[in-house]
Tab-separated table of C-alpha atoms in Angstrom:
chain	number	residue	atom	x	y	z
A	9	UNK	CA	-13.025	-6.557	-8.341
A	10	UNK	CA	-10.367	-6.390	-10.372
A	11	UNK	CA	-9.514	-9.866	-10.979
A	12	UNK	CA	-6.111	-9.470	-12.561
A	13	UNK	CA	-4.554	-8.824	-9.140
A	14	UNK	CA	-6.604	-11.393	-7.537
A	15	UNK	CA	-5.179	-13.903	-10.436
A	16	UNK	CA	-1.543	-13.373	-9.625
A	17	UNK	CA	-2.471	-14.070	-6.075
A	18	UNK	CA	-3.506	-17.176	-7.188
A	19	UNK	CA	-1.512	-18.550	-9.188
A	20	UNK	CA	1.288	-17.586	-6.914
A	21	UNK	CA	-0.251	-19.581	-4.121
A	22	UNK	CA	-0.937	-22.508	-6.136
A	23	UNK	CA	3.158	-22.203	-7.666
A	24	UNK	CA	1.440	-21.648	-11.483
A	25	UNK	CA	3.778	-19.763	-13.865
A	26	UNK	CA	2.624	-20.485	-17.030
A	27	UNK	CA	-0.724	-18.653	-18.690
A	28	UNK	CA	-2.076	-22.282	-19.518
A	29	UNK	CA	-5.281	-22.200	-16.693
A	30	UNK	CA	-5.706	-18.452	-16.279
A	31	UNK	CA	-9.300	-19.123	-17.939
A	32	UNK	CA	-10.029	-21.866	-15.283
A	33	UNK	CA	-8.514	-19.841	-12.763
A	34	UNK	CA	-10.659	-16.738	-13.870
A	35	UNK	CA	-13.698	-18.874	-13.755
A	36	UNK	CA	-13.040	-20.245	-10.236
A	37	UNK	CA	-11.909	-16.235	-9.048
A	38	UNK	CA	-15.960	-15.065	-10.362
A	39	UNK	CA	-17.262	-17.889	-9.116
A	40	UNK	CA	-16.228	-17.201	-5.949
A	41	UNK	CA	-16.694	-13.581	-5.869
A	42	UNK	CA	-20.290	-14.299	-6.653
A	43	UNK	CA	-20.834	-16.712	-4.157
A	44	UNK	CA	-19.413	-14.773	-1.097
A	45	UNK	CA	-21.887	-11.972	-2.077
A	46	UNK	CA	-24.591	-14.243	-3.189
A	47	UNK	CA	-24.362	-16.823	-0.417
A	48	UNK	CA	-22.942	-14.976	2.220
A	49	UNK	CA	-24.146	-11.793	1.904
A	50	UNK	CA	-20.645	-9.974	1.652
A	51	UNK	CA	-19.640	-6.941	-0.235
A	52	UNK	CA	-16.520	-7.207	-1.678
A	53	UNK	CA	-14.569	-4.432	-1.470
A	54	UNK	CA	-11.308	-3.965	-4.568
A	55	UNK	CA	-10.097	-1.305	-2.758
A	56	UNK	CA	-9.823	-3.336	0.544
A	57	UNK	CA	-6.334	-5.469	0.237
A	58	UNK	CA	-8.039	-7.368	2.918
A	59	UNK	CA	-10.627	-8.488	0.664
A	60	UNK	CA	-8.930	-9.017	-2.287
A	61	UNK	CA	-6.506	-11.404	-0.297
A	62	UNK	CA	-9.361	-13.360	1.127
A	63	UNK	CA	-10.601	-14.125	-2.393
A	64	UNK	CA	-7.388	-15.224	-3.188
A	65	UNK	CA	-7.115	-17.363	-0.477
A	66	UNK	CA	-10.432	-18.657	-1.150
A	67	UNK	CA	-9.733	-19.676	-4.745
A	68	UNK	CA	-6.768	-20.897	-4.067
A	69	UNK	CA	-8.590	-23.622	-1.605
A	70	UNK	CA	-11.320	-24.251	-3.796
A	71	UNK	CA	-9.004	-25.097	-6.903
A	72	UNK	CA	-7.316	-27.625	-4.754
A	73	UNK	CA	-10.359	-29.020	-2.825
A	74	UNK	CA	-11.751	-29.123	-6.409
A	75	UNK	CA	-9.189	-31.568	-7.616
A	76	UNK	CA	-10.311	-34.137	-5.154
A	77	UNK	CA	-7.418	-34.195	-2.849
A	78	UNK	CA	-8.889	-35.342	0.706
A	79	UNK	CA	-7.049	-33.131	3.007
A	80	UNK	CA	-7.759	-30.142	1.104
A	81	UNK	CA	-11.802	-30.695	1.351
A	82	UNK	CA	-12.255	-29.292	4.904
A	83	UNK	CA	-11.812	-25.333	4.948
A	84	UNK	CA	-8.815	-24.272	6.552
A	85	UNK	CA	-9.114	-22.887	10.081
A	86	UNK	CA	-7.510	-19.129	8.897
A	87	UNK	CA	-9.763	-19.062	6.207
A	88	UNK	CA	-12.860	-20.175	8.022
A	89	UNK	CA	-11.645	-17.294	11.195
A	90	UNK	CA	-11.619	-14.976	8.112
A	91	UNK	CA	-15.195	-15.461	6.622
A	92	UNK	CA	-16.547	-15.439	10.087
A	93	UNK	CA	-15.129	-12.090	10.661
A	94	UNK	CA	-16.344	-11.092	7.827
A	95	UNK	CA	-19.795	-12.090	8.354
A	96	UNK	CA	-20.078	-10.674	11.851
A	97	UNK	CA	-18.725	-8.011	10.139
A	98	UNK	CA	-21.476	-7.780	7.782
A	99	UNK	CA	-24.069	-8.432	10.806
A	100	UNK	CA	-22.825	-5.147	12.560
A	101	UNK	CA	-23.205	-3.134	9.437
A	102	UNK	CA	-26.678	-0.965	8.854
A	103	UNK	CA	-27.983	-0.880	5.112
């Protein structure tokens, strides 16, 4: 995925402007990535805008849960309705 796109996504969500954590925020975007198709079992797709805005989403959560903040430790409800389409999704599919 082309992380670049994903990164703006990010950083807009968490209201970064400056270049100072795109490394962190880089690390937390593959990080991610590999654990929604290591863990869960789920293709991402770049071309999919779906996709790349669930990953942004996702990163977005986990950079905030990350800092420790207690209300931002249990997954949103979207995002949790979003993975869980995705892996029905994924459970429907034939390899």
């Amino acid at each position: 995925m082309d992380t670049t796109v994903i990164l703006a996504l990010v950083k807009s969500r968490l209201g970064i402007s400056t270049t100072v954590k795109d490394n962190d925020l880089t690390a937390h975007i593959n990080s991610t990535i590999e654990k929604i198709e290591g863990v869960y079992g789920i293709t991402m797709d770049p071309e999919n805008e779906n996709h790349v805005v669930f990953v942004a989403d996702f990163v977005a959560w986990r950079y905030r849960a990350s800092g420790g903040d207690a209300q931002n430790l249990v997954m949103p409800a979207y995002l949790k309705s979003d993975l869980h389409d995705l892996i029905i999704k994924k459970a429907g599919t034939v390899e």
